Amino acid sequence: MTLRSTSVTAAEAASRSAVLKRLRLTDVVFHGLTRAAAMAVLVLLSGVIVALVIGAAPALGTFGFSFLFDESWNPVTERFGALAPIYGTLITSAIAMLIAVPVGLMIAFFLTELCPMVLRRPIGIAIELLAGIPSIIYGIWGLFIFAPFVQKYIQPPLIDTFANVPVLNSLFAGPPYGIGMATAGMILAIMVLPFVTSISRDVFDAVPPVLKEAAYGVGCTTWEVFRNVVLPFTRVGVIGGFMLGLGRALGETMAVTFVIGNAHHVSASLFAPGTTISASIANEFTEAVGDLYTSSLVALGLILFFITFIVLAIARYMLLRLQQRAG
């Protein structure tokens, strides 16, 4: 048995060397591009923060911390406060998540466990289509269709039912305007429902079938399987979907602007008109005359940025704690 000669010519060696140099150069360029892309995110984020801080400085310097707790918003006297927009943003987002999260989880579990196969795909596509509808369409539909329906069929019964119940009579106090924070929260719930449902459905599909089969085998009901097996196994993904929907609800603008009433007023009633940070900026930025007025609107944007940042930080902390408990 003879071995072939393994010697290479100078031309072949030079060719291999050129190929290796080209590969190394390509790898260096790719490494530099990925690093530049990552750094660009930090640069853009820093630029946004710096721009917001500079723009908000005149208003924050004039009003100080009282800007956060002042309800007044008067462009004539140049007296501005962010309490009403902050209150409206938090209340409408809370209403949206209180409605969207339970409904989204139930839809996701139905699609993964109970839905007939012939209906699973059509329902899933319909839910995904909800996410593709522009927000202004939700706003128009909410103003001309949903708000009159709420004014006629939902608000009057609630007002009458809780009229003599302490605390609840303040939350559901009239008159029934149709538009207001409750209506805006329900519109937001419809808008964030596809995000919560889609993510929950994906993580529910990842649950090992053997866990569910074992639970059914020891006599657990469908509700017990959902509560004691599916939810604990997928809690990280469910929290992620919740935070994604909350981020969408906090920053939504056009749909809320149509149905919230755009009143700089803090009211205990969920049926009362109000405003949000995004709606205030969208409504008034083109009309802002004077540096202080413009700076106050930019300050609202800075506050919304920090609210979103705090929400994301809390979400990351919760996910980290859950991962540590899971080992």
Short mmCIF file of C-alpha atoms in Angstrom, two decimals:
data_model
loop_
_atom_site.label_atom_id
_atom_site.label_comp_id
_atom_site.label_asym_id
_atom_site.label_seq_id
_atom_site.Cartn_x
_atom_site.Cartn_y
_atom_site.Cartn_z
CA MET A 1 0.00 0.00 0.00
CA THR A 2 1.44 3.31 -1.08
CA LEU A 3 0.57 6.80 0.07
CA ARG A 4 0.11 9.63 -2.33
CA SER A 5 2.43 12.57 -2.05
CA THR A 6 1.11 15.29 0.24
CA SER A 7 3.45 17.96 -0.95
CA VAL A 8 1.87 21.17 -2.27
CA THR A 9 3.20 23.59 -4.79
CA ALA A 10 3.99 27.21 -4.02
CA ALA A 11 0.99 28.34 -6.06
CA GLU A 12 -1.39 26.15 -4.06
CA ALA A 13 0.10 27.40 -0.79
CA ALA A 14 -0.29 31.00 -1.88
CA SER A 15 -3.89 30.33 -2.90
CA ARG A 16 -4.72 28.76 0.46
CA SER A 17 -3.06 31.64 2.27
CA ALA A 18 -5.13 34.15 0.29
CA VAL A 19 -8.34 32.27 1.11
CA LEU A 20 -7.48 32.20 4.83
CA LYS A 21 -6.67 35.91 4.82
CA ARG A 22 -9.98 36.65 3.13
CA LEU A 23 -11.86 34.56 5.67
CA ARG A 24 -10.08 36.27 8.57
CA LEU A 25 -10.85 39.67 7.08
CA THR A 26 -14.50 38.74 6.62
CA ASP A 27 -14.69 37.55 10.23
CA VAL A 28 -13.07 40.76 11.51
CA VAL A 29 -15.48 42.90 9.46
CA PHE A 30 -18.48 40.88 10.66
CA HIS A 31 -17.31 41.17 14.26
CA GLY A 32 -16.94 44.92 13.86
CA LEU A 33 -20.40 45.29 12.31
CA THR A 34 -22.11 43.36 15.09
CA ARG A 35 -20.28 45.41 17.71
CA ALA A 36 -21.20 48.63 15.94
CA ALA A 37 -24.85 47.56 15.78
CA ALA A 38 -24.86 46.84 19.52
CA MET A 39 -23.16 50.14 20.31
CA ALA A 40 -25.60 52.00 18.03
CA VAL A 41 -28.47 50.89 20.27
CA LEU A 42 -26.75 52.37 23.32
CA VAL A 43 -25.91 55.56 21.42
CA LEU A 44 -29.51 55.97 20.23
CA LEU A 45 -30.88 55.32 23.71
CA SER A 46 -28.44 57.80 25.22
CA GLY A 47 -29.33 60.36 22.56
CA VAL A 48 -33.04 60.02 23.31
CA ILE A 49 -32.45 60.43 27.05
CA VAL A 50 -30.20 63.46 26.57
CA ALA A 51 -32.65 65.10 24.17
CA LEU A 52 -35.56 64.57 26.56
CA VAL A 53 -33.62 65.87 29.55
CA ILE A 54 -32.47 68.98 27.68
CA GLY A 55 -35.96 69.64 26.34
CA ALA A 56 -37.61 69.13 29.72
CA ALA A 57 -35.08 71.19 31.68
CA PRO A 58 -36.93 74.56 31.44
CA ALA A 59 -40.21 73.08 32.72
CA LEU A 60 -38.58 71.03 35.47
CA GLY A 61 -36.46 73.99 36.47
CA THR A 62 -39.51 76.24 36.70
CA PHE A 63 -41.93 73.90 38.47
CA GLY A 64 -39.56 71.47 40.18
CA PHE A 65 -41.01 68.28 41.67
CA SER A 66 -44.40 69.97 41.96
CA PHE A 67 -44.73 69.32 38.23
CA LEU A 68 -45.40 65.66 39.06
CA PHE A 69 -48.16 66.41 41.56
CA ASP A 70 -49.88 69.43 40.07
CA GLU A 71 -53.20 68.82 38.34
CA SER A 72 -53.46 72.21 36.62
CA TRP A 73 -52.71 72.56 32.91
CA ASN A 74 -53.27 76.15 31.76
CA PRO A 75 -51.36 77.38 28.69
CA VAL A 76 -52.71 80.92 29.17
CA THR A 77 -51.16 81.39 32.61
CA GLU A 78 -48.30 78.97 31.75
CA ARG A 79 -49.08 76.78 34.71
CA PHE A 80 -48.51 73.12 33.93
CA GLY A 81 -48.69 69.90 35.90
CA ALA A 82 -48.34 66.24 34.95
CA LEU A 83 -50.60 64.63 37.57
CA ALA A 84 -53.65 64.21 35.33
CA PRO A 85 -51.76 62.62 32.37
CA ILE A 86 -49.81 60.32 34.70
CA TYR A 87 -53.00 59.29 36.49
CA GLY A 88 -54.83 58.64 33.24
CA THR A 89 -51.93 56.63 31.80
CA LEU A 90 -51.71 54.36 34.84
CA ILE A 91 -55.48 53.89 35.22
CA THR A 92 -56.18 53.08 31.56
CA SER A 93 -53.22 50.69 31.40
CA ALA A 94 -54.35 48.95 34.59
CA ILE A 95 -57.88 48.53 33.23
CA ALA A 96 -56.50 47.17 29.96
CA MET A 97 -54.30 44.58 31.66
CA LEU A 98 -57.00 43.53 34.13
CA ILE A 99 -59.20 42.66 31.15
CA ALA A 100 -56.65 41.46 28.58
CA VAL A 101 -54.51 39.15 30.74
CA PRO A 102 -57.25 36.78 32.03
CA VAL A 103 -59.03 36.74 28.67
CA GLY A 104 -55.77 36.22 26.78
CA LEU A 105 -54.72 33.34 29.04
CA MET A 106 -58.08 31.65 28.66
CA ILE A 107 -58.00 32.02 24.87
CA ALA A 108 -54.45 30.65 24.73
CA PHE A 109 -55.34 27.63 26.87
CA PHE A 110 -58.46 26.99 24.82
CA LEU A 111 -56.45 27.05 21.60
CA THR A 112 -53.77 24.71 22.91
CA GLU A 113 -55.89 22.22 24.86
CA LEU A 114 -59.63 22.41 24.18
CA CYS A 115 -60.19 23.87 20.73
CA PRO A 116 -61.13 21.48 17.90
CA MET A 117 -58.41 21.27 15.28
CA VAL A 118 -60.72 22.63 12.57
CA LEU A 119 -61.18 25.88 14.53
CA ARG A 120 -57.67 26.27 15.95
CA ARG A 121 -56.11 27.86 12.89
CA PRO A 122 -59.00 30.28 12.02
CA ILE A 123 -59.19 31.56 15.59
CA GLY A 124 -55.43 31.95 15.77
CA ILE A 125 -55.35 33.91 12.51
CA ALA A 126 -58.20 36.14 13.69
CA ILE A 127 -56.31 36.98 16.88
CA GLU A 128 -53.15 37.79 14.94
CA LEU A 129 -55.14 40.03 12.59
CA LEU A 130 -56.23 42.11 15.59
CA ALA A 131 -52.59 43.02 16.15
CA GLY A 132 -52.28 44.32 12.59
CA ILE A 133 -55.17 46.78 12.73
CA PRO A 134 -53.85 50.38 12.90
CA SER A 135 -54.52 52.14 16.17
CA ILE A 136 -56.41 54.97 14.50
CA ILE A 137 -58.93 52.41 13.24
CA TYR A 138 -59.48 51.29 16.82
CA GLY A 139 -59.93 54.93 17.77
CA ILE A 140 -62.52 55.64 15.09
CA TRP A 141 -64.40 52.44 15.89
CA GLY A 142 -64.24 53.21 19.58
CA LEU A 143 -65.56 56.75 19.17
CA PHE A 144 -68.44 56.07 16.77
CA ILE A 145 -69.44 52.49 17.65
CA PHE A 146 -68.09 51.33 21.00
CA ALA A 147 -68.48 54.54 23.04
CA PRO A 148 -72.23 54.95 22.20
CA PHE A 149 -72.74 51.29 23.06
CA VAL A 150 -70.99 51.75 26.41
CA GLN A 151 -72.95 54.93 27.09
CA LYS A 152 -76.28 53.23 26.47
CA TYR A 153 -75.88 49.65 27.69
CA ILE A 154 -72.93 49.42 30.11
CA GLN A 155 -72.50 52.62 32.09
CA PRO A 156 -76.13 53.22 33.21
CA PRO A 157 -76.58 49.72 34.74
CA LEU A 158 -73.24 49.97 36.53
CA ILE A 159 -74.06 53.42 37.87
CA ASP A 160 -77.44 52.24 39.17
CA THR A 161 -76.09 48.98 40.61
CA PHE A 162 -73.29 50.54 42.65
CA ALA A 163 -75.04 53.79 43.55
CA ASN A 164 -75.37 52.80 47.23
CA VAL A 165 -72.16 50.77 47.58
CA PRO A 166 -69.32 52.60 49.33
CA VAL A 167 -66.15 53.11 47.27
CA LEU A 168 -67.70 51.51 44.19
CA ASN A 169 -70.20 54.35 43.89
CA SER A 170 -67.23 56.69 43.43
CA LEU A 171 -65.52 54.44 40.88
CA PHE A 172 -68.70 54.07 38.82
CA ALA A 173 -70.19 57.52 39.26
CA GLY A 174 -72.10 59.18 36.45
CA PRO A 175 -73.15 60.79 34.24
CA PRO A 176 -72.65 58.24 31.44
CA TYR A 177 -70.57 60.10 28.86
CA GLY A 178 -69.65 57.03 26.85
CA ILE A 179 -66.10 58.28 26.45
CA GLY A 180 -63.75 58.28 29.42
CA MET A 181 -60.99 56.34 31.11
CA ALA A 182 -62.97 53.10 31.33
CA THR A 183 -63.76 53.15 27.62
CA ALA A 184 -60.13 53.93 26.79
CA GLY A 185 -59.02 51.05 29.00
CA MET A 186 -61.38 48.62 27.25
CA ILE A 187 -60.12 49.74 23.83
CA LEU A 188 -56.55 49.23 25.03
CA ALA A 189 -57.51 45.77 26.28
CA ILE A 190 -58.66 44.82 22.79
CA MET A 191 -55.41 46.18 21.34
CA VAL A 192 -53.06 44.33 23.71
CA LEU A 193 -55.08 41.09 23.72
CA PRO A 194 -53.33 39.66 20.60
CA PHE A 195 -49.89 40.13 22.17
CA VAL A 196 -50.83 38.44 25.43
CA THR A 197 -52.66 35.62 23.64
CA SER A 198 -49.95 34.90 21.06
CA ILE A 199 -47.11 34.72 23.57
CA SER A 200 -49.17 32.69 26.03
CA ARG A 201 -50.19 30.25 23.31
CA ASP A 202 -46.58 29.73 22.27
CA VAL A 203 -45.38 29.04 25.81
CA PHE A 204 -48.38 26.80 26.55
CA ASP A 205 -47.45 24.72 23.51
CA ALA A 206 -43.99 24.24 25.02
CA VAL A 207 -45.34 22.46 28.11
CA PRO A 208 -44.28 18.77 27.94
CA PRO A 209 -47.36 16.64 27.26
CA VAL A 210 -46.23 14.11 29.85
CA LEU A 211 -46.78 16.64 32.65
CA LYS A 212 -50.37 17.31 31.60
CA GLU A 213 -51.07 13.63 31.00
CA ALA A 214 -49.75 12.77 34.45
CA ALA A 215 -52.00 15.40 36.02
CA TYR A 216 -55.03 14.11 34.15
CA GLY A 217 -54.02 10.58 35.11
CA VAL A 218 -54.23 11.31 38.84
CA GLY A 219 -57.69 12.81 38.43
CA CYS A 220 -57.03 16.53 37.99
CA THR A 221 -59.68 18.60 36.26
CA THR A 222 -58.90 20.86 33.32
CA TRP A 223 -58.86 23.89 35.62
CA GLU A 224 -56.47 22.18 38.02
CA VAL A 225 -54.13 21.24 35.17
CA PHE A 226 -54.16 24.82 33.96
CA ARG A 227 -53.58 26.30 37.43
CA ASN A 228 -51.13 23.76 38.87
CA VAL A 229 -49.21 22.54 35.82
CA VAL A 230 -49.41 24.85 32.82
CA LEU A 231 -49.19 28.23 34.57
CA PRO A 232 -46.29 27.32 36.92
CA PHE A 233 -44.30 25.82 34.04
CA THR A 234 -44.82 28.84 31.77
CA ARG A 235 -44.81 31.68 34.31
CA VAL A 236 -41.72 33.33 32.82
CA GLY A 237 -43.27 33.49 29.36
CA VAL A 238 -46.62 34.63 30.72
CA ILE A 239 -44.97 37.48 32.62
CA GLY A 240 -43.09 38.41 29.46
CA GLY A 241 -46.34 38.60 27.51
CA PHE A 242 -47.91 40.66 30.28
CA MET A 243 -45.05 43.16 30.21
CA LEU A 244 -45.12 43.37 26.42
CA GLY A 245 -48.82 44.17 26.52
CA LEU A 246 -48.31 46.67 29.33
CA GLY A 247 -45.64 48.45 27.34
CA ARG A 248 -48.03 48.72 24.40
CA ALA A 249 -50.80 50.04 26.64
CA LEU A 250 -48.60 52.67 28.30
CA GLY A 251 -47.46 54.17 25.01
CA GLU A 252 -50.62 53.93 22.90
CA THR A 253 -51.66 57.30 21.50
CA MET A 254 -54.25 57.62 18.75
CA ALA A 255 -56.86 55.12 19.90
CA VAL A 256 -56.81 56.54 23.42
CA THR A 257 -56.95 60.11 22.15
CA PHE A 258 -60.25 59.42 20.39
CA VAL A 259 -62.13 57.97 23.35
CA ILE A 260 -60.64 59.24 26.62
CA GLY A 261 -62.14 62.73 26.48
CA ASN A 262 -58.83 64.66 26.70
CA ALA A 263 -59.60 66.47 29.97
CA HIS A 264 -56.75 67.47 32.29
CA HIS A 265 -58.66 66.43 35.35
CA VAL A 266 -58.21 63.78 38.04
CA SER A 267 -61.43 62.04 38.96
CA ALA A 268 -62.18 58.99 41.06
CA SER A 269 -64.84 57.91 38.55
CA LEU A 270 -63.67 55.58 35.81
CA PHE A 271 -66.42 56.96 33.59
CA ALA A 272 -65.09 60.52 33.75
CA PRO A 273 -63.09 62.00 30.86
CA GLY A 274 -59.35 62.13 31.37
CA THR A 275 -56.11 62.17 29.46
CA THR A 276 -52.86 60.25 29.15
CA ILE A 277 -49.29 61.33 28.57
CA SER A 278 -49.29 60.19 24.95
CA ALA A 279 -52.68 61.75 24.22
CA SER A 280 -51.65 65.07 25.76
CA ILE A 281 -48.50 65.24 23.65
CA ALA A 282 -50.32 64.28 20.46
CA ASN A 283 -53.13 66.78 21.03
CA GLU A 284 -51.10 69.80 22.05
CA PHE A 285 -47.63 69.62 20.57
CA THR A 286 -48.61 71.32 17.33
CA GLU A 287 -50.35 74.08 19.29
CA ALA A 288 -47.58 74.63 21.84
CA VAL A 289 -46.55 78.30 21.81
CA GLY A 290 -43.65 79.34 23.97
CA ASP A 291 -40.65 77.52 25.34
CA LEU A 292 -42.27 76.65 28.67
CA TYR A 293 -45.32 75.07 27.02
CA THR A 294 -43.16 72.99 24.67
CA SER A 295 -40.81 72.04 27.47
CA SER A 296 -43.72 70.84 29.61
CA LEU A 297 -44.82 68.50 26.83
CA VAL A 298 -41.27 67.18 26.46
CA ALA A 299 -41.22 66.68 30.23
CA LEU A 300 -44.31 64.50 29.87
CA GLY A 301 -42.42 62.41 27.33
CA LEU A 302 -39.52 62.09 29.76
CA ILE A 303 -41.88 60.93 32.50
CA LEU A 304 -43.41 58.32 30.17
CA PHE A 305 -39.90 57.14 29.29
CA PHE A 306 -39.04 56.62 32.95
CA ILE A 307 -42.37 54.90 33.66
CA THR A 308 -41.68 52.45 30.84
CA PHE A 309 -38.10 51.98 32.06
CA ILE A 310 -39.29 51.22 35.59
CA VAL A 311 -41.86 48.73 34.29
CA LEU A 312 -39.21 46.91 32.23
CA ALA A 313 -36.78 46.92 35.16
CA ILE A 314 -39.41 45.38 37.43
CA ALA A 315 -40.15 42.77 34.75
CA ARG A 316 -36.47 41.84 34.43
CA TYR A 317 -36.15 41.58 38.21
CA MET A 318 -39.21 39.33 38.46
CA LEU A 319 -37.95 37.09 35.68
CA LEU A 320 -34.54 36.87 37.33
CA ARG A 321 -36.09 35.87 40.65
CA LEU A 322 -38.22 33.22 38.96
CA GLN A 323 -35.21 31.79 37.16
CA GLN A 324 -33.26 31.67 40.42
CA ARG A 325 -36.07 29.82 42.15
CA ALA A 326 -36.28 27.37 39.27
CA GLY A 327 -32.54 26.73 39.64
#
